[in-house]
mmCIF file of C-alpha atoms in Angstrom:
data_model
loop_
_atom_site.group_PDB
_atom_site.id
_atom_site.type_symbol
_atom_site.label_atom_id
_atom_site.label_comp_id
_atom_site.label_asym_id
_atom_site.label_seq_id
_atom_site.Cartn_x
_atom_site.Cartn_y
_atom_site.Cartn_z
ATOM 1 C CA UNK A 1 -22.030 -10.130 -36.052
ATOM 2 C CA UNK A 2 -20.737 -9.567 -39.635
ATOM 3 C CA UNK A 3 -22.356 -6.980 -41.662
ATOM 4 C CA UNK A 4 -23.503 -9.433 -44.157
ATOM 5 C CA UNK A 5 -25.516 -10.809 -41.246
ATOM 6 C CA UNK A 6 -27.095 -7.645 -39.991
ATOM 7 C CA UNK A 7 -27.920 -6.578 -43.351
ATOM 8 C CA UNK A 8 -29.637 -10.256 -44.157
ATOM 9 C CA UNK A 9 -32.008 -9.700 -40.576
ATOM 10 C CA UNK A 10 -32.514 -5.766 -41.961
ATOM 11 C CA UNK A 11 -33.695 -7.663 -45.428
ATOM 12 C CA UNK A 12 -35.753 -10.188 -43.717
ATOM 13 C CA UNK A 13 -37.695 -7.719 -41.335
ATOM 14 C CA UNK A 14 -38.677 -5.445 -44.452
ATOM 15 C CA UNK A 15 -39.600 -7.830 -46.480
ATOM 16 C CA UNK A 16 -41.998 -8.971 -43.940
ATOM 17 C CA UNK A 17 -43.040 -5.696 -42.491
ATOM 18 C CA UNK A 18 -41.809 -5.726 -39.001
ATOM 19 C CA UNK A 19 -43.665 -4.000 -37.183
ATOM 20 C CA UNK A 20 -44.627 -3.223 -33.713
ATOM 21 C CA UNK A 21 -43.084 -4.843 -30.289
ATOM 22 C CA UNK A 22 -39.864 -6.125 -31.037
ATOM 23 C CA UNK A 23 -37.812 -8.873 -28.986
ATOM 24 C CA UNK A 24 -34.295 -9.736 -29.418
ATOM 25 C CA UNK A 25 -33.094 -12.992 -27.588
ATOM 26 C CA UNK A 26 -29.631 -12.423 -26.906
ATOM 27 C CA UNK A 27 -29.329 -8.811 -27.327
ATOM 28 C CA UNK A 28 -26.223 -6.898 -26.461
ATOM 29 C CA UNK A 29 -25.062 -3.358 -26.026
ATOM 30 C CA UNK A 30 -23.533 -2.927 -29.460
ATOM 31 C CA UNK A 31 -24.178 -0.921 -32.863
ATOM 32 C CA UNK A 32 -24.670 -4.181 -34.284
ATOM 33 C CA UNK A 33 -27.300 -5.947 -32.057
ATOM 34 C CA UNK A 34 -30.549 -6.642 -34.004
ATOM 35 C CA UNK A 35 -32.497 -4.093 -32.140
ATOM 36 C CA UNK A 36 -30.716 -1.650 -33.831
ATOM 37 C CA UNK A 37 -31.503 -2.775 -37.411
ATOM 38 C CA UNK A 38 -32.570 -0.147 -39.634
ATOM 39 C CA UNK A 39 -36.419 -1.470 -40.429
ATOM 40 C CA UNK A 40 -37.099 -1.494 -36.760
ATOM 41 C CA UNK A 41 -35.956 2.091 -36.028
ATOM 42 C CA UNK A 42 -40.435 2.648 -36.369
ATOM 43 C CA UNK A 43 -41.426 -0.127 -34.265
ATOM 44 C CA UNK A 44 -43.294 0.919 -31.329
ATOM 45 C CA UNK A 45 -41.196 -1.092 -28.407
ATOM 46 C CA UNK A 46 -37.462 -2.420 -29.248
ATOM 47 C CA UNK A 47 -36.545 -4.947 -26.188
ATOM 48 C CA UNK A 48 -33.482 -7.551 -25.498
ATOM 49 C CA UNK A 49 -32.729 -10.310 -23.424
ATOM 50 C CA UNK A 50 -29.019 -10.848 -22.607
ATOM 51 C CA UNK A 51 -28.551 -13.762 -20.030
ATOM 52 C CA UNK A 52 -25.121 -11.607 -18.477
ATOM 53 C CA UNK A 53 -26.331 -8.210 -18.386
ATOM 54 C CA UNK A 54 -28.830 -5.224 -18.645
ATOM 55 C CA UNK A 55 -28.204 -2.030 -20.945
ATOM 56 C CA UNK A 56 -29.747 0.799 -22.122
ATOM 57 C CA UNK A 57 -29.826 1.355 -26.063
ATOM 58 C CA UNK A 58 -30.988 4.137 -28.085
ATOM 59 C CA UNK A 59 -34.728 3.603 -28.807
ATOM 60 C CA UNK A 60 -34.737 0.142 -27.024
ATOM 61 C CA UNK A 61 -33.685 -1.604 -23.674
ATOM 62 C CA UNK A 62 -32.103 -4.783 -22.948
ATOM 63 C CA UNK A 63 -33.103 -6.716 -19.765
ATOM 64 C CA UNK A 64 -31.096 -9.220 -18.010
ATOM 65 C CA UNK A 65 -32.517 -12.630 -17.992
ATOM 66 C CA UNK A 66 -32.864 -16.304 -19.529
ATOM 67 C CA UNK A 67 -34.261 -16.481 -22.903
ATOM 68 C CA UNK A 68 -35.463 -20.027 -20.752
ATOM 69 C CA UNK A 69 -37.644 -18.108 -18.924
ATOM 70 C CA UNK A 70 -39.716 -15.411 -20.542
ATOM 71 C CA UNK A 71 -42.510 -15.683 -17.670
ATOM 72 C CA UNK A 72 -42.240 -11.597 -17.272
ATOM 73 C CA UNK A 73 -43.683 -11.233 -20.880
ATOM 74 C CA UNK A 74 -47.375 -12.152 -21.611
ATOM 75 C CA UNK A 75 -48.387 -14.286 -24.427
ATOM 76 C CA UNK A 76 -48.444 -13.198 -27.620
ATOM 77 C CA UNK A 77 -47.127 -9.678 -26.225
ATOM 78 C CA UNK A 78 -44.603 -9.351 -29.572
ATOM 79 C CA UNK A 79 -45.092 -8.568 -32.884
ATOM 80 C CA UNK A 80 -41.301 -9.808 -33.633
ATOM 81 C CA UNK A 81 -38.950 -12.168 -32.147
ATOM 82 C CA UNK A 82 -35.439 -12.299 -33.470
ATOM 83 C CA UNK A 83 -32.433 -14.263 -32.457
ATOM 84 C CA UNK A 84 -28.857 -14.638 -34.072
ATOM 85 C CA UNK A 85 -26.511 -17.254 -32.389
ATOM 86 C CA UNK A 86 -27.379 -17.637 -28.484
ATOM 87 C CA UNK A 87 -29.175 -20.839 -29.291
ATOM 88 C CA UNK A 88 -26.224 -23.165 -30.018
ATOM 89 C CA UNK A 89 -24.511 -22.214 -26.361
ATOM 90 C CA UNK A 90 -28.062 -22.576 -24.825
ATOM 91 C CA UNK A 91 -28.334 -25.738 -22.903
ATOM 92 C CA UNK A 92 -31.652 -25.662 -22.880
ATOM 93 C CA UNK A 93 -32.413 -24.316 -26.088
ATOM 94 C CA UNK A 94 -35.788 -26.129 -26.658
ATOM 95 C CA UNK A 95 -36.970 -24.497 -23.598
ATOM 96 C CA UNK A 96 -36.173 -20.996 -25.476
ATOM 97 C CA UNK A 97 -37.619 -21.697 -28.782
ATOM 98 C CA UNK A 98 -40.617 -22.852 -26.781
ATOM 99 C CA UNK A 99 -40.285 -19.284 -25.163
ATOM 100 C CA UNK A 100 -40.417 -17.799 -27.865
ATOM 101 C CA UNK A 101 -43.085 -19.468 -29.673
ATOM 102 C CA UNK A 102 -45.267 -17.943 -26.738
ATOM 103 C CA UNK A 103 -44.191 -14.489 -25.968
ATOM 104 C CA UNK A 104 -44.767 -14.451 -30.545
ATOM 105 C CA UNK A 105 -48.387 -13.255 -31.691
ATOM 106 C CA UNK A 106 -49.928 -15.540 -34.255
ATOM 107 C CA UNK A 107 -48.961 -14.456 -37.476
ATOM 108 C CA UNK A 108 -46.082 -12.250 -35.833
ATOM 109 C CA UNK A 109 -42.302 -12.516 -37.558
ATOM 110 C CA UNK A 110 -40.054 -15.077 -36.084
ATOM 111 C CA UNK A 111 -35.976 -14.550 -37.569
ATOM 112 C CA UNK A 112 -33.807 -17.047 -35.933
ATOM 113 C CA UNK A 113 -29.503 -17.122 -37.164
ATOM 114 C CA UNK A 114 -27.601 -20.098 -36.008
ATOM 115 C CA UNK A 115 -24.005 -20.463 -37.422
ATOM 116 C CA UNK A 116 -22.822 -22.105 -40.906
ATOM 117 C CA UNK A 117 -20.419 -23.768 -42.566
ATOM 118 C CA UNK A 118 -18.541 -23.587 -45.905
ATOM 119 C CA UNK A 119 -18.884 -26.593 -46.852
ATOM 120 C CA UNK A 120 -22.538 -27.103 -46.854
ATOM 121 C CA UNK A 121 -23.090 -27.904 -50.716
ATOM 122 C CA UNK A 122 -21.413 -31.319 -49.305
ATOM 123 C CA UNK A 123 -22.889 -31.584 -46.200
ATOM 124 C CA UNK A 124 -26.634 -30.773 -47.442
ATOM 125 C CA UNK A 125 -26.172 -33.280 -50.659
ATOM 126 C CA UNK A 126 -25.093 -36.143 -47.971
ATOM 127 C CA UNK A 127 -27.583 -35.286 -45.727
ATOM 128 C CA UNK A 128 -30.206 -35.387 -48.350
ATOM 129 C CA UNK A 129 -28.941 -39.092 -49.266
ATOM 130 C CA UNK A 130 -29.578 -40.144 -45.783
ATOM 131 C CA UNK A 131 -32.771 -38.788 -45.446
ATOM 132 C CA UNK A 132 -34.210 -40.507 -48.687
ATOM 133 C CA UNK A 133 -32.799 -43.872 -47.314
ATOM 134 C CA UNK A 134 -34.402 -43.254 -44.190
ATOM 135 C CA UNK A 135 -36.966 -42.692 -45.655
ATOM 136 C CA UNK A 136 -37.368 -45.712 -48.036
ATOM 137 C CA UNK A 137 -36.214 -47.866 -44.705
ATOM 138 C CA UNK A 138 -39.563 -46.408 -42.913
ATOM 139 C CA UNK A 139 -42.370 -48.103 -44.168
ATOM 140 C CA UNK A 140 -40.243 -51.523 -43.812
ATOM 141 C CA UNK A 141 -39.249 -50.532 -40.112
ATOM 142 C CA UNK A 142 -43.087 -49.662 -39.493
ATOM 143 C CA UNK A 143 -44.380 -52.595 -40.968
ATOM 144 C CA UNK A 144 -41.370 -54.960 -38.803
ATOM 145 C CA UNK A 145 -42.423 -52.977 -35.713
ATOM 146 C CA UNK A 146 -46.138 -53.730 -35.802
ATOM 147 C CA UNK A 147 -45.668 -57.420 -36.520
ATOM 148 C CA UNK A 148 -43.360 -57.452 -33.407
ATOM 149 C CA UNK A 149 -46.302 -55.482 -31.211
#
């Protein structure tokens, strides 16, 4: 992870207070893994899930398991969930988010990093045009479909 990275997660979880349990989805044994983040260092439980192995880390543990699969934590257990770039080589990544959505507490921080691109200035004003065509298109595609039901 870059340090530009870790420092934008350390922004994010003081801005929003984090506070409390604390549950990385692909954490790894590493100065740089989010459970190490400077605003967390006062959180009551720091805990990872790494789908290849199990570590031990300074003020934290990481568990070995499938972000898939969270069945061993209770609902609503964490005050925290964060996650930076396991979800694009997760097959099953909706099954994860869903995951995650559980083991979160309403009201509790959710941080989620997926990779970028350079280019986006490009890429967001194109995919901005598409979306207000679609979007125009929709009522017309609605009212087509109906007359066909």
């Amino acid at each position: 992870m870059t340090p530009a990275v870790f420092a934008a997660f350390d922004t994010l979880c003081r801005r929003h207070g984090a506070a409390g349990r604390v549950l990385e989805i692909g954490a790894m044994v590493a100065d740089d893994t989010l459970l190490n983040l400077p605003a967390l260092r006062s959180c009551e439980s720091r805990i990872g899930i790494n789908v290849e192995r199990a570590g031990a880390l300074g003020g934290g543990e990481i568990l070995q398991g499938n972000a898939n699969d969270l069945s061993r934590f209770a609902d609503d257990l964490f005050d925290v969930v964060l996650s930076n770039a396991p979800l694009e080589h997760d097959r099953f990544f909706w099954l994860t988010i869903a995951e995650m959505r559980r083991v979160l507490r309403p009201g509790g921080l959710l941080v989620i990093g997926v990779p970028g691109y350079l280019r986006t200035r490009g890429i967001a004003a194109r995919a901005a045009g598409r979306v207000a065509r679609w979007t125009r298109a929709l009522p017309r595609l609605a009212t087509a479909l109906q007359s066909i039901a």
